[in-house]
Amino acid sequence: MQRFFQGEFTISNKEGINNLVTEADLASEKAIFEIIKNDYPDHFLLSEETGEIVTDSNYKWIIDPIDGTVNFAHGLPLCCVSIGLEQDGQMIMGVVYNPFLKEFFFAQKGYGASLNDKKITVSQETSVLTSCLVTGFPYTYLDQPNGPLEVFTRLIRGGVPVRRLGSAAIDLCWVAAGRFDGFYEHKLNAWDSAAGYLMVEEAGGRVSDFTGGRYSPYQPHIIATNGKIHDELVSVVNNRHATL
Ligand code: IPD
Ligand code: CA
Ligand code: CA
């Protein structure tokens, strides 16, 4: 956070010209690893910058040391640390912290979701046409029919407000908190969505792949909503909606 306010970090590129990694991403990952390894030395780790640290533990921590790195590098305070914990392949805990807005989101399987210790729930909106949605775009353009730009255009042409914040973990938490009615994205990694998808489910929402089927963070597609607009948003994403 200090590095953010002082602009003191070096930036380098990963795959795709704007896919950045800053010193702060690496420093954040190192600090998180130290804490987890200190308390749980035999747990499996999966983190964006390092990849997998494989053990035979049935606990796996899934870490995005900074989600929203482009925002961070440009001084936009929409970025966070995202950590999910899996036990035997099931997500059991998620935390997402945005230090700039001082927002701490927490979810535990079966116990609900909270923002700064206050319970959160998804919105009550029942129609995509009157929803406020959020999405994200991959760093490398997906030039394919029904890809990110086509779906976005369809919604915007239909007059549906669709925001793009630049942090999938925050997008998901803001669906969980009822600020957005739904979120979809075409190409995420497990570290982007691990904590956030549990947040949405525990806040009473629904998360699926693009078919509307059971969600896995190990495949790229995600649709996360308040539940009430879910089937309708699945039809929009698949270009099967009657009017959009
Ligand atoms: C990115 C953000 C963004 C999403 C990209 C992700 P990063 O993560 O979550 O919202 O659209 O697909 O890669 O690179 O800032 O950790
Ligand atoms: Ca990310
Ligand atoms: Ca990241």
Coordinates of C-alpha atoms and ligand atoms in Angstrom, one line a residue:
M1 CA 0.0 0.0 0.0
Q2 CA 2.9 2.3 0.8
R3 CA 4.4 1.5 -2.6
F4 CA 1.1 2.4 -4.2
F5 CA 0.9 5.9 -2.6
Q6 CA 4.5 6.7 -3.3
G7 CA 4.5 5.2 -6.8
E8 CA 7.6 3.2 -5.7
F9 CA 7.5 0.0 -7.6
T10 CA 9.0 -1.4 -10.8
I11 CA 6.7 -2.8 -13.4
S12 CA 7.4 -5.6 -15.9
N13 CA 5.3 -7.4 -18.5
K14 CA 4.0 -11.0 -18.5
E15 CA 2.2 -12.6 -21.5
G16 CA 0.3 -9.8 -23.4
I17 CA 1.6 -6.2 -23.5
N18 CA -0.5 -4.9 -20.6
N19 CA -0.3 -8.0 -18.4
L20 CA 1.9 -6.4 -15.7
V21 CA 3.7 -7.7 -12.6
T22 CA 5.0 -5.2 -10.1
E23 CA 7.4 -5.6 -7.3
A24 CA 4.4 -5.2 -5.0
D25 CA 2.8 -8.4 -6.5
L26 CA 6.0 -10.3 -5.6
A27 CA 6.4 -8.8 -2.2
S28 CA 2.7 -9.5 -1.4
E29 CA 3.1 -13.1 -2.5
K30 CA 6.3 -13.5 -0.4
A31 CA 4.6 -12.1 2.7
I32 CA 1.5 -14.4 2.3
F33 CA 3.7 -17.5 1.7
E34 CA 5.7 -16.7 4.9
I35 CA 2.6 -16.5 7.0
I36 CA 0.9 -19.6 5.6
K37 CA 4.2 -21.7 5.6
N38 CA 4.8 -20.7 9.2
D39 CA 1.4 -22.0 10.4
Y40 CA 0.8 -24.7 7.9
P41 CA 4.2 -25.9 6.5
D42 CA 2.8 -28.9 4.7
H43 CA -0.2 -27.3 2.9
F44 CA -0.4 -27.1 -0.9
L45 CA 0.0 -23.6 -2.4
L46 CA -1.2 -22.3 -5.7
S47 CA -0.3 -18.7 -6.4
E48 CA -0.3 -16.5 -9.5
E49 CA 3.4 -15.5 -9.6
T50 CA 5.0 -18.7 -8.4
G51 CA 2.5 -21.4 -9.6
E52 CA 2.1 -24.6 -7.6
I53 CA 4.0 -25.6 -4.5
V54 CA 2.8 -29.2 -4.5
T55 CA 2.5 -31.3 -1.3
D56 CA 0.2 -34.2 -0.5
S57 CA -1.9 -32.2 2.0
N58 CA -5.7 -32.1 1.5
Y59 CA -5.6 -28.3 2.1
K60 CA -4.8 -26.0 -0.8
W61 CA -4.4 -22.2 -0.6
I62 CA -5.2 -20.4 -3.8
I63 CA -3.6 -16.9 -3.8
D64 CA -3.8 -13.8 -6.0
P65 CA -1.2 -11.5 -4.3
I66 CA -2.7 -8.5 -6.1
D67 CA -5.9 -8.8 -8.1
G68 CA -6.2 -5.6 -10.2
T69 CA -2.5 -5.1 -10.9
V70 CA -3.1 -2.7 -13.8
N71 CA -5.3 -0.6 -11.5
F72 CA -2.5 -0.7 -8.9
A73 CA 0.1 0.3 -11.4
H74 CA -2.0 3.3 -12.5
G75 CA -2.9 4.5 -9.0
L76 CA -6.5 3.4 -9.2
P77 CA -7.6 2.1 -5.7
L78 CA -9.6 -0.9 -7.0
C79 CA -7.3 -3.8 -6.2
C80 CA -7.1 -6.4 -3.5
V81 CA -5.4 -9.5 -2.1
S82 CA -7.5 -12.6 -2.7
I83 CA -7.0 -15.9 -0.9
G84 CA -9.2 -19.0 -1.1
L85 CA -8.7 -22.3 0.9
E86 CA -9.8 -25.6 -0.5
Q87 CA -10.2 -28.8 1.6
D88 CA -10.4 -32.0 -0.5
G89 CA -11.3 -30.0 -3.6
Q90 CA -14.0 -28.0 -1.9
M91 CA -13.7 -24.3 -1.3
I92 CA -14.2 -23.8 2.4
M93 CA -12.9 -20.2 3.0
G94 CA -12.3 -17.0 1.1
V95 CA -10.9 -13.6 2.0
V96 CA -10.6 -10.6 -0.2
Y97 CA -9.1 -7.4 1.2
N98 CA -9.0 -4.0 -0.5
P99 CA -6.7 -1.9 1.7
F100 CA -7.5 1.3 -0.2
L101 CA -11.2 1.2 0.6
K102 CA -10.5 -0.7 3.8
E103 CA -13.0 -3.4 2.8
F104 CA -12.4 -6.9 4.2
F105 CA -14.7 -9.6 2.7
F106 CA -14.8 -13.0 4.4
A107 CA -16.7 -16.2 3.6
Q108 CA -16.8 -19.6 5.2
K109 CA -18.6 -22.5 3.7
G110 CA -21.9 -22.9 5.4
Y111 CA -21.5 -19.8 7.6
G112 CA -22.3 -16.9 5.2
A113 CA -20.3 -14.0 3.9
S114 CA -19.4 -10.7 5.5
L115 CA -18.0 -7.2 4.8
N116 CA -16.0 -5.7 7.7
D117 CA -17.8 -8.2 10.0
K118 CA -21.3 -7.3 8.8
K119 CA -23.3 -10.0 7.0
I120 CA -23.8 -9.4 3.3
T121 CA -26.4 -10.7 0.9
V122 CA -27.0 -10.5 -2.9
S123 CA -29.5 -8.2 -4.5
Q124 CA -33.2 -8.9 -5.2
E125 CA -33.2 -7.8 -8.9
T126 CA -35.2 -10.2 -11.1
S127 CA -34.4 -9.1 -14.7
V128 CA -31.2 -8.7 -16.6
L129 CA -32.8 -5.7 -18.5
T130 CA -33.0 -3.7 -15.2
S131 CA -29.7 -5.1 -13.7
C132 CA -26.4 -3.4 -13.2
L133 CA -23.7 -5.9 -14.3
V134 CA -19.9 -6.1 -14.2
T135 CA -17.5 -8.0 -16.4
G136 CA -13.8 -8.1 -17.2
F137 CA -11.7 -8.7 -20.4
P138 CA -8.6 -10.9 -20.8
Y139 CA -5.3 -9.3 -21.6
T140 CA -5.0 -11.1 -24.9
Y141 CA -8.0 -10.4 -27.1
L142 CA -10.2 -13.5 -27.7
D143 CA -11.1 -13.1 -31.3
Q144 CA -13.9 -15.7 -31.3
P145 CA -17.6 -15.7 -32.1
N146 CA -19.6 -14.9 -28.9
G147 CA -16.4 -13.7 -27.2
P148 CA -16.1 -11.0 -24.6
L149 CA -16.7 -8.1 -26.9
E150 CA -19.7 -9.6 -28.6
V151 CA -21.5 -10.3 -25.3
F152 CA -20.6 -6.9 -24.0
T153 CA -21.9 -5.2 -27.2
R154 CA -25.1 -7.2 -27.0
L155 CA -25.8 -6.0 -23.4
I156 CA -24.7 -2.4 -24.0
R157 CA -26.9 -2.2 -27.2
G158 CA -29.8 -3.4 -25.1
G159 CA -29.2 -0.6 -22.7
V160 CA -28.0 -2.7 -19.8
P161 CA -25.3 -0.9 -17.7
V162 CA -22.2 -3.1 -17.6
R163 CA -19.2 -1.9 -15.6
R164 CA -15.6 -3.0 -15.9
L165 CA -13.6 -2.5 -12.7
G166 CA -10.4 -4.5 -13.5
S167 CA -10.4 -6.9 -10.5
A168 CA -12.4 -10.1 -10.8
A169 CA -12.2 -10.7 -7.0
I170 CA -13.7 -7.3 -6.3
D171 CA -16.3 -7.8 -9.0
L172 CA -17.4 -11.0 -7.3
C173 CA -17.4 -9.5 -3.8
W174 CA -19.5 -6.6 -5.0
V175 CA -22.1 -9.1 -6.4
A176 CA -22.0 -10.8 -3.0
A177 CA -22.6 -7.4 -1.3
G178 CA -25.6 -6.6 -3.7
R179 CA -23.8 -3.7 -5.4
F180 CA -24.0 -5.5 -8.7
D181 CA -26.7 -8.0 -9.8
G182 CA -24.4 -10.2 -11.9
F183 CA -20.9 -10.8 -13.2
Y184 CA -19.5 -12.8 -16.1
E185 CA -16.1 -13.3 -17.6
H186 CA -14.6 -15.5 -20.4
K187 CA -11.1 -16.2 -19.1
L188 CA -10.2 -16.4 -15.5
N189 CA -7.7 -18.4 -13.5
A190 CA -8.3 -20.2 -10.2
W191 CA -6.6 -17.4 -8.2
D192 CA -8.9 -14.7 -9.7
S193 CA -12.1 -16.4 -8.6
A194 CA -11.3 -18.8 -5.7
A195 CA -12.3 -16.6 -2.8
G196 CA -14.8 -14.5 -4.7
Y197 CA -17.0 -17.3 -5.9
L198 CA -17.4 -18.7 -2.4
M199 CA -18.3 -15.1 -1.3
V200 CA -21.2 -15.0 -3.8
E201 CA -22.5 -18.4 -2.9
E202 CA -22.4 -17.7 0.8
A203 CA -24.2 -14.4 0.3
G204 CA -27.1 -16.3 -1.3
G205 CA -26.1 -16.0 -5.0
R206 CA -25.4 -18.6 -7.7
V207 CA -22.1 -19.3 -9.6
S208 CA -21.8 -21.5 -12.7
D209 CA -19.9 -22.0 -15.9
F210 CA -21.3 -20.8 -19.2
T211 CA -23.7 -23.8 -19.5
G212 CA -25.3 -22.9 -16.1
G213 CA -23.6 -26.1 -14.7
R214 CA -21.5 -26.6 -11.6
Y215 CA -18.7 -24.0 -11.3
S216 CA -15.1 -25.1 -11.1
P217 CA -12.3 -22.4 -10.7
Y218 CA -10.1 -24.6 -12.8
Q219 CA -11.9 -23.8 -16.1
P220 CA -12.0 -20.3 -17.5
H221 CA -15.7 -19.3 -17.7
I222 CA -17.8 -17.8 -14.9
I223 CA -21.3 -16.4 -14.4
A224 CA -22.0 -15.2 -10.9
T225 CA -25.3 -13.6 -10.0
N226 CA -27.9 -13.0 -7.3
G227 CA -29.5 -16.2 -8.4
K228 CA -32.7 -14.6 -9.6
I229 CA -31.2 -13.4 -13.0
H230 CA -28.9 -16.4 -13.4
D231 CA -30.7 -18.4 -16.1
E232 CA -31.5 -15.2 -18.0
L233 CA -27.8 -14.1 -17.9
V234 CA -26.7 -17.6 -19.1
S235 CA -29.0 -17.2 -22.1
V236 CA -27.5 -13.7 -22.9
V237 CA -23.9 -15.0 -22.7
N238 CA -24.8 -17.9 -25.0
N239 CA -26.7 -15.6 -27.4
R240 CA -30.1 -17.4 -26.8
H241 CA -31.9 -14.4 -25.2
A242 CA -35.2 -13.3 -26.9
T243 CA -34.4 -9.6 -27.0
L244 CA -30.7 -9.0 -26.2
Ligands
IPD1 C1 -7.0 -9.7 -13.7 C2 -8.2 -9.0 -13.1 C3 -9.1 -8.6 -14.2 C4 -9.6 -9.7 -15.1 C5 -8.3 -10.4 -15.7 C6 -7.4 -10.9 -14.6 P1 -4.7 -9.5 -12.3 O1 -6.1 -10.2 -12.7 O2 -8.9 -9.9 -12.2 O3 -10.3 -8.0 -13.7 O4 -10.3 -9.2 -16.1 O5 -8.8 -11.5 -16.5 O6 -6.3 -11.5 -15.1 O7 -3.8 -9.7 -13.5 O8 -4.9 -8.1 -12.0 O9 -4.2 -10.3 -11.2
CA2 CA -6.0 -11.8 -10.9
CA3 CA -2.6 -10.8 -9.8

